[in-house]
C-alpha positions as MATLAB code, in Angstrom:
seq = 'AATHFGAYTLVSDAFFTCEDWDVLAAAAQESCAWTSMERFARRAWRRPVTDAEHTRLQAFWQDNVNAGALDEAVALTAAGILQGPQCVYRIEVGDTTKRDNGRITLNDWEMASRLSYFLWDTMPDASLFAAADNGELSSPKGIRTQVARMLEDPRARTAVVRFHNQWLGTDQIAKIAPAQRAYGPVFGLASAPELDTTDDGDWPVVLGGLRTSMEAETHLFITMTLFEGAGSLEALLSDNHGYFSKASQPVYGDNFELLDVDTQPWSNDYVAASLTGTASLTLQGATFPANERAGLLTLPSVLALGSHPVHPSPILRGKRILERVTCIELGSPPPGAEAARPPDIVDAESTNRERTANATSPDLCASCHNQINPAGFAFEHYDSLGRYRTEDNGQPVDGSGSLELLGETLQFSSGVDLARQLSINEAVHDCYAHRWTAYALGYSVDPTDPDMKRVMKDFRKDDQVLGLLEAIATSEMFRFRTLGGGQ';
ca = [
      -9.826   22.961   -2.200;
      -9.059   24.340   -5.721;
      -9.581   27.896   -4.513;
      -7.374   27.315   -1.505;
      -4.455   25.877   -3.520;
      -5.000   28.219   -6.500;
      -4.089   31.085   -4.254;
      -0.672   29.592   -3.619;
       0.336   30.533   -7.165;
       0.789   34.050   -5.913;
       3.496   33.076   -3.389;
       5.072   30.119   -5.129;
       8.717   30.488   -6.277;
       8.027   28.060   -9.160;
       4.766   29.478  -10.710;
       5.686   32.594  -12.547;
       7.834   32.452  -15.676;
       9.354   35.867  -14.946;
      11.216   37.337  -11.940;
       9.758   39.920   -9.575;
       6.290   39.652  -11.061;
       4.804   41.834   -8.357;
       6.921   44.906   -9.380;
       6.429   44.696  -13.176;
       4.399   47.101  -15.132;
       0.762   46.155  -15.560;
       1.155   44.917  -19.200;
       4.248   42.888  -18.419;
       2.517   41.389  -15.376;
      -0.466   40.223  -17.411;
       1.810   38.811  -20.084;
       3.924   36.891  -17.595;
       0.908   35.683  -15.717;
      -0.694   34.237  -18.893;
       2.499   32.532  -20.052;
       2.734   31.104  -16.497;
      -0.848   29.926  -16.591;
      -0.241   28.125  -19.945;
       2.727   26.263  -18.432;
       0.691   25.532  -15.251;
      -2.172   23.985  -17.208;
       0.233   21.681  -19.128;
       1.662   20.574  -15.873;
      -1.589   20.140  -13.971;
      -3.178   18.262  -16.846;
      -0.001   16.245  -17.354;
      -0.032   16.697  -21.200;
      -0.079   19.489  -23.882;
      -3.128   21.661  -23.935;
      -5.257   21.104  -27.030;
      -6.180   24.089  -29.306;
      -9.826   23.934  -28.134;
      -8.702   23.876  -24.489;
      -6.350   26.710  -25.060;
      -9.084   28.855  -26.546;
     -11.447   28.219  -23.616;
      -8.741   28.727  -21.039;
      -7.693   32.053  -22.577;
     -11.284   33.270  -22.587;
     -11.643   32.226  -18.961;
      -8.448   34.031  -18.045;
      -9.457   37.183  -19.826;
     -12.853   37.171  -18.182;
     -11.127   36.952  -14.761;
      -8.682   39.767  -15.688;
     -11.533   42.037  -16.783;
     -13.552   41.239  -13.640;
     -11.032   42.498  -11.032;
      -7.466   42.572   -9.750;
      -4.852   40.716  -11.657;
      -3.748   38.679   -8.581;
      -7.346   37.457   -8.185;
      -7.408   36.609  -11.861;
      -4.324   34.452  -11.326;
      -5.706   32.601   -8.349;
      -9.196   32.088   -9.872;
      -7.791   30.811  -13.211;
      -5.423   28.391  -11.471;
      -8.356   27.189   -9.363;
     -10.308   26.631  -12.578;
      -7.391   24.613  -13.986;
      -7.288   22.397  -10.876;
     -11.024   21.751  -11.044;
     -10.791   20.618  -14.619;
     -11.468   16.928  -15.215;
      -8.095   16.841  -16.926;
      -6.491   17.419  -13.578;
      -8.811   15.508  -11.262;
      -8.957   12.349  -13.404;
      -6.529   10.366  -15.458;
      -8.402   10.527  -18.739;
      -7.163    7.875  -21.226;
      -8.400    8.368  -24.675;
      -5.394    6.823  -26.539;
      -4.312    7.240  -30.114;
      -7.531    6.465  -31.888;
      -5.568    6.040  -35.222;
      -3.923    2.954  -33.755;
      -6.311    0.040  -33.152;
      -5.343   -3.525  -32.623;
      -7.878   -6.297  -32.047;
     -10.373   -4.033  -30.303;
      -7.748   -2.072  -28.415;
      -6.345    1.417  -28.610;
      -2.726    2.248  -27.902;
      -2.236    4.805  -25.140;
      -0.345    7.902  -26.243;
       2.958    8.837  -24.732;
       1.488   11.353  -22.317;
      -1.040    8.900  -21.028;
       1.712    6.352  -20.609;
       3.771    8.826  -18.638;
       0.895    9.285  -16.145;
       0.204    5.537  -15.977;
       3.781    4.917  -15.128;
       4.170    7.667  -12.616;
       1.005    6.795  -10.681;
       1.763    3.139  -10.820;
       5.400    3.394   -9.587;
       5.397    6.689   -7.694;
       1.822    7.431   -6.785;
       2.285   10.979   -8.070;
       2.534   12.890  -11.313;
       5.319   12.512  -13.867;
       8.640   14.256  -13.301;
      10.523   16.324  -15.887;
      12.278   13.283  -17.368;
       9.017   11.466  -17.894;
       7.515   14.556  -19.498;
      10.544   14.891  -21.801;
      10.319   11.112  -22.706;
       6.654   11.676  -23.617;
       7.468   14.736  -25.604;
      10.079   12.793  -27.581;
       7.773    9.839  -28.216;
       9.880    7.442  -26.198;
       7.032    5.804  -24.322;
       5.379    4.138  -27.348;
       7.554    1.018  -27.190;
       8.355   -1.559  -24.480;
      12.042   -0.601  -24.779;
      11.354    3.056  -23.967;
       9.047    2.156  -21.152;
      11.615   -0.356  -19.682;
      14.283    2.429  -19.652;
      11.976    4.727  -17.653;
      10.913    1.914  -15.282;
      14.528    1.148  -14.408;
      15.135    4.791  -13.616;
      11.959    5.202  -11.675;
      12.552    2.249   -9.437;
      15.820    3.761   -8.401;
      13.972    6.784   -7.087;
      12.983    6.897   -3.346;
       9.392    7.528   -4.460;
       9.242    3.962   -5.713;
       9.906    2.621   -2.245;
       7.032    4.569   -0.787;
       4.706    3.485   -3.544;
       5.673   -0.204   -3.269;
       5.072   -0.057    0.495;
       1.756    1.592   -0.080;
       0.605   -1.282   -2.320;
       1.568   -3.870    0.345;
      -0.181   -1.885    3.063;
      -3.406   -1.830    0.966;
      -2.941   -5.478    0.012;
      -2.709   -6.727    3.632;
      -4.622   -3.907    5.281;
      -1.729   -2.693    7.388;
      -2.720    0.884    6.334;
      -5.257    0.489    9.181;
      -2.584   -0.100   11.883;
      -3.681    3.015   13.769;
      -6.934    1.194   14.585;
      -5.483   -1.676   16.592;
      -6.709   -1.602   20.140;
      -5.133   -4.214   22.395;
      -6.575   -4.031   25.853;
      -4.668   -2.851   28.879;
      -6.416   -5.388   31.024;
      -4.673   -8.056   29.004;
      -1.448   -6.518   27.907;
      -0.712   -3.650   30.345;
       1.797   -5.738   32.317;
       3.787   -6.501   29.175;
       4.760   -2.807   29.132;
       5.153   -2.428   32.851;
       1.703   -1.140   33.554;
      -1.063   -2.452   35.772;
      -3.901   -4.339   34.104;
      -6.180   -1.524   35.136;
      -5.479    2.105   36.036;
      -5.372    3.186   39.685;
      -8.617    4.432   41.141;
      -7.375    8.067   41.254;
      -7.035    7.926   37.433;
      -3.728    9.765   37.471;
      -2.230    7.155   35.132;
      -5.108    6.840   32.708;
      -2.959    8.356   30.015;
      -0.204    5.732   30.195;
      -1.795    3.154   28.018;
      -2.686    5.511   25.182;
       0.981    6.627   25.214;
       2.112    2.975   24.908;
      -0.311    2.356   22.092;
       0.817    5.493   20.206;
       4.384    4.366   20.209;
       3.486    0.768   19.466;
       1.288    1.618   16.457;
       3.933    3.936   15.102;
       6.618    1.314   15.512;
       4.507   -1.385   13.819;
       3.944    0.997   10.853;
       7.694    1.685   10.646;
       8.648   -2.016   10.988;
       6.299   -2.975    8.126;
       7.664   -0.199    5.890;
      11.290   -0.992    6.641;
      10.901   -4.799    6.205;
       9.377   -4.418    2.771;
      11.882   -1.882    1.560;
      14.830   -3.900    2.902;
      13.566   -7.122    1.398;
      12.645   -5.808   -2.005;
      15.155   -3.097   -2.632;
      18.246   -4.192   -0.613;
      17.589   -7.929   -0.162;
      16.563  -10.901   -2.179;
      13.809   -8.941   -3.888;
      11.516  -11.911   -4.172;
       7.965  -12.805   -2.965;
       9.491  -15.920   -1.354;
      11.663  -13.693    0.838;
       8.782  -11.291    1.519;
       6.837  -14.272    2.949;
       9.630  -16.182    4.642;
      12.634  -13.984    5.746;
      13.155  -13.643    9.485;
      14.878  -10.396    9.518;
      13.213   -7.115   10.440;
      13.191   -4.072   12.683;
      12.077   -3.139   16.201;
      12.119   -0.097   18.433;
      12.098    0.449   22.152;
       8.304    0.872   21.863;
       7.887   -2.590   20.293;
      10.692   -4.581   21.956;
       8.292   -6.098   24.529;
       6.467   -7.739   21.614;
       9.701   -9.412   20.355;
      11.401  -10.113   23.696;
      15.099  -10.401   23.829;
      15.637  -13.418   21.645;
      17.177  -11.800   18.516;
      20.463  -10.743   17.033;
      21.137   -7.199   15.965;
      21.948   -6.645   12.295;
      24.892   -4.573   11.138;
      22.743   -2.017    9.441;
      22.033    1.669   10.090;
      19.400    2.530   12.625;
      16.384    4.169   11.137;
      14.571    7.245   12.638;
      10.776    7.340   12.358;
       8.355   10.027   13.212;
       4.560   10.188   13.334;
       3.026   13.596   13.078;
      -0.305   12.409   14.381;
       1.287   11.177   17.557;
       3.389   14.385   17.824;
       0.159   16.435   17.914;
      -1.315   14.508   20.804;
       1.235   12.573   22.834;
       4.557   14.313   23.264;
       7.490   11.973   23.648;
       6.330    9.096   21.483;
       6.363   10.821   18.107;
       9.887    9.880   17.152;
      11.386    6.352   17.301;
      14.716    4.763   16.420;
      14.370    1.387   14.586;
      17.076   -1.188   14.808;
      17.569   -4.075   12.363;
      17.462   -7.561   13.778;
      17.371  -11.260   12.892;
      14.604  -12.995   14.722;
      14.417  -16.750   15.520;
      13.559  -18.752   12.456;
      10.802  -20.668   14.315;
       9.124  -17.403   15.305;
       9.166  -15.154   12.334;
       8.666  -15.679    8.595;
       8.032  -12.591    6.511;
       4.989  -10.310    6.237;
       2.413  -12.755    7.706;
       4.242  -12.950   11.039;
       4.903   -9.187   11.422;
       3.147   -7.887   14.556;
       1.271   -5.332   12.381;
      -0.456   -8.042   10.366;
      -1.114  -10.231   13.403;
      -2.489   -7.397   15.501;
      -4.880   -6.395   12.812;
      -6.210   -9.952   12.837;
      -6.993   -9.780   16.601;
      -9.541   -8.730   19.189;
      -8.503   -6.537   22.120;
      -7.778   -9.582   24.369;
      -7.492  -12.649   22.121;
      -6.318  -13.216   18.560;
      -8.945  -13.971   15.897;
      -8.199  -17.042   13.826;
     -11.163  -16.094   11.678;
      -9.906  -12.616   10.849;
      -6.406  -13.989   10.224;
      -7.524  -16.927    8.140;
      -9.849  -14.692    6.037;
      -7.065  -12.271    5.343;
      -4.756  -15.026    4.100;
      -7.325  -16.751    1.944;
      -8.779  -13.632    0.331;
      -5.681  -11.512    0.026;
      -2.888  -13.896   -0.325;
      -4.428  -16.829   -2.184;
      -7.336  -14.918   -3.993;
      -9.927  -17.319   -2.671;
     -13.243  -15.391   -2.514;
     -15.230  -16.357    0.587;
     -18.327  -14.111    0.327;
     -20.169  -12.491    3.219;
     -20.872  -14.350    6.551;
     -24.510  -15.236    7.370;
     -26.590  -12.850    9.524;
     -25.739  -13.139   13.207;
     -22.314  -14.699   12.609;
     -20.592  -11.899   14.622;
     -22.690  -12.677   17.674;
     -21.613  -16.330   17.623;
     -17.919  -15.654   18.161;
     -16.392  -16.539   21.586;
     -16.552  -13.766   24.165;
     -13.269  -11.700   24.237;
     -12.609  -11.863   27.920;
      -9.424  -12.348   30.040;
     -10.618  -15.335   32.138;
     -11.858  -17.383   29.085;
     -11.850  -21.136   29.544;
      -9.876  -23.563   27.259;
      -7.709  -22.410   24.357;
      -8.606  -19.768   21.744;
      -8.457  -22.503   19.094;
     -10.964  -24.707   21.047;
     -13.296  -21.879   21.626;
     -13.245  -20.801   17.915;
     -13.677  -24.353   16.743;
     -16.759  -24.831   18.917;
     -18.309  -21.557   17.874;
     -17.966  -22.427   14.187;
     -18.840  -26.132   14.292;
     -22.561  -25.843   13.331;
     -23.315  -26.894    9.782;
     -24.259  -23.371    8.714;
     -20.770  -22.170    9.611;
     -18.689  -25.222    8.744;
     -18.783  -24.893    4.940;
     -16.768  -21.702    5.114;
     -14.835  -22.186    8.276;
     -13.415  -25.475    7.203;
     -11.392  -23.265    4.877;
     -10.954  -20.178    7.072;
     -10.083  -21.764   10.369;
      -7.015  -23.854    9.480;
      -5.258  -20.863    7.969;
      -6.060  -18.786   11.111;
      -5.226  -21.522   13.566;
      -1.718  -21.743   12.027;
      -0.968  -18.412   13.682;
      -2.144  -19.248   17.175;
       1.423  -18.935   18.372;
       0.856  -15.202   18.339;
      -1.250  -13.239   20.781;
      -3.181   -9.989   19.981;
       0.144   -7.950   20.024;
       1.834  -10.445   17.676;
       3.997  -11.800   20.526;
       5.215  -15.378   20.038;
       3.810  -17.854   22.611;
       4.042  -21.556   23.165;
       1.110  -21.827   25.571;
      -2.460  -20.462   25.524;
      -4.406  -20.511   28.811;
      -1.883  -22.993   30.220;
      -2.188  -25.431   27.311;
       0.343  -26.087   24.474;
      -0.475  -24.067   21.367;
      -1.570  -26.119   18.402;
      -0.797  -24.420   15.090;
      -1.031  -27.463   12.895;
      -3.538  -28.035   10.065;
      -4.021  -28.385    6.376;
      -5.114  -26.091    3.591;
      -6.594  -26.918    0.250;
      -5.194  -24.577   -2.316;
      -6.252  -25.064   -5.945;
      -5.924  -28.816   -5.870;
      -2.884  -28.926   -3.569;
      -2.981  -29.782    0.096;
      -0.588  -27.891    2.334;
       0.127  -29.592    5.546;
       1.693  -27.328    8.215;
       2.659  -27.297   11.866;
       2.694  -23.529   12.539;
       2.310  -20.087   10.975;
       6.018  -20.059   10.131;
       5.657  -23.393    8.343;
       2.513  -22.228    6.470;
       4.145  -18.891    5.500;
       7.151  -20.615    4.037;
       4.944  -23.030    2.038;
       2.917  -20.164    0.700;
       6.105  -18.327   -0.246;
       6.879  -20.855   -2.937;
       3.339  -21.776   -3.951;
       2.386  -21.048   -7.563;
      -1.218  -20.049   -6.716;
       0.136  -17.441   -4.314;
       2.520  -16.057   -6.868;
      -0.300  -15.857   -9.361;
      -2.519  -14.043   -6.841;
       0.247  -11.547   -5.979;
       0.865  -10.829   -9.653;
      -2.863  -10.369  -10.242;
      -3.189   -8.024   -7.259;
      -0.266   -5.880   -8.561;
      -1.767   -5.740  -12.061;
      -5.095   -4.576  -10.762;
      -3.317   -1.968   -8.681;
      -1.324   -0.741  -11.783;
      -4.409   -0.546  -13.998;
      -7.058    0.538  -11.558;
      -9.327   -2.429  -12.408;
      -9.174   -6.141  -12.177;
      -8.050   -8.180  -15.242;
      -9.505  -11.627  -15.955;
      -6.886  -14.130  -14.794;
      -7.391  -16.079  -18.070;
      -6.379  -13.086  -20.142;
      -3.433  -14.189  -22.277;
      -1.289  -11.215  -21.308;
      -2.144  -11.795  -17.596;
      -1.284  -15.422  -17.929;
       2.133  -14.497  -19.466;
       2.812  -12.133  -16.606;
       1.943  -14.750  -13.982;
       3.902  -17.465  -15.726;
       7.052  -15.364  -15.929;
       6.741  -14.241  -12.318;
       6.491  -17.929  -11.094;
       9.870  -18.551  -12.811;
      11.655  -15.316  -11.877;
      10.032  -14.468   -8.441;
      11.575  -10.923   -8.579;
       9.002   -8.335   -7.450;
      10.607   -5.372   -9.219;
      10.876   -7.499  -12.344;
       7.169   -8.091  -12.020;
       6.513   -4.393  -12.020;
       8.556   -4.005  -15.204;
       6.647   -6.904  -16.798;
       3.323   -5.298  -15.978;
       4.417   -1.858  -17.264;
       5.577   -3.263  -20.574;
       2.608   -5.611  -21.035;
      -0.090   -5.040  -23.626;
      -2.596   -4.774  -20.676;
      -0.710   -1.649  -19.499;
       0.058   -0.055  -22.912;
      -3.451   -0.461  -24.456;
      -7.001    0.276  -23.381;
      -9.741   -2.125  -24.317;
     -12.647   -0.853  -26.321;
     -16.106   -1.372  -24.961;
     -19.611    0.145  -24.806;
     -19.833    0.718  -28.566;
     -16.618    2.794  -28.813;
];
């Protein structure tokens, strides 16, 4: 990979520090190439090059120059820079002259990288590099200034969405596989292809567009809520606005009101490469019925991921809520648990809730499923596509139940009701803040850490997600590294 991308230095408009490098005299070419390499190393390693590194790099460069053509020396040296651990890893040594209670302050360059990969998922820009060069990232005030600027950048929206996709697992939306035998008629198709197989490709086309739309709807809901709307976790888990496309409208039905917002184009390169005609979608904003949709947990993407091809899975849905939203660790299921689940067939008897309850009633299962099942049963109003339903197998859907959450009992009548209660629950806010902190640092922090407790306490009061990101970035957890292993 390094050799492949190193060769791009020869055709990049941004690499060489001089103009018309390829027509310069040999000595001028070599001088320009070396100056360009020094600049490239500083950028690739995201900090100034040390004297020792500079000596080694110069020797490496000279060996490559002496060994062959100059353009090959440029590509090989660039490849070497890209393979250096300084490029591949975010190495954080810190300012070892500044120690505080077993911690070392990160230097400005390390802070620039921490901030950029936290809020943008990419390397620092010129402004961050300049702030590091000027020593402006050694104080919470300087960091706060950069965070405010960075959150205004479109890259922050993409990074914030990426966190939520990882948090709830919606980065796996391309793997949903609802069955045509159950849902083909929803999209105007037969439940099984004709015997001549001429329409065998119709269902993959439907799924390609549906997966793409679900991805887009998740992205747009998060960005609308956090960057243009209330900006709170409460809204993220309770608002009933969103987006839909022609590909996903059968999931929502016709019971919605269009919002006065710009339509959003959305393309999927993977779909474009395989299924012409479904690669580009237009998303429209809408307000959905308040009794049907309440934030992230009722998005079709989240619901479809917690489903089998024919029937929804209360177990998968409940597990996702408990582990990811409330930070309750459940552990691994016992051997053979998967084989005990109800068969995923179209002509199943009784309701999905009844079949799941019966399958998990043995004592070996009950200790865990007494927690898991109620949270999953709350969302029985949604089938494997995430469509709202009031009946299951001809019987009224029962989404009621109770959930024990850190000493508090939540009584709910449906997934919407549960989602709205979770949206204002302190334990959920603490879990969300803890997840974000682990994402920012790259490792999990003890929830009892004083700095972590301060961040969680403030977030409970403020409930502003972008404010939470600023609080994490200016916290001591973020600005210091903890000594360990005899350091």
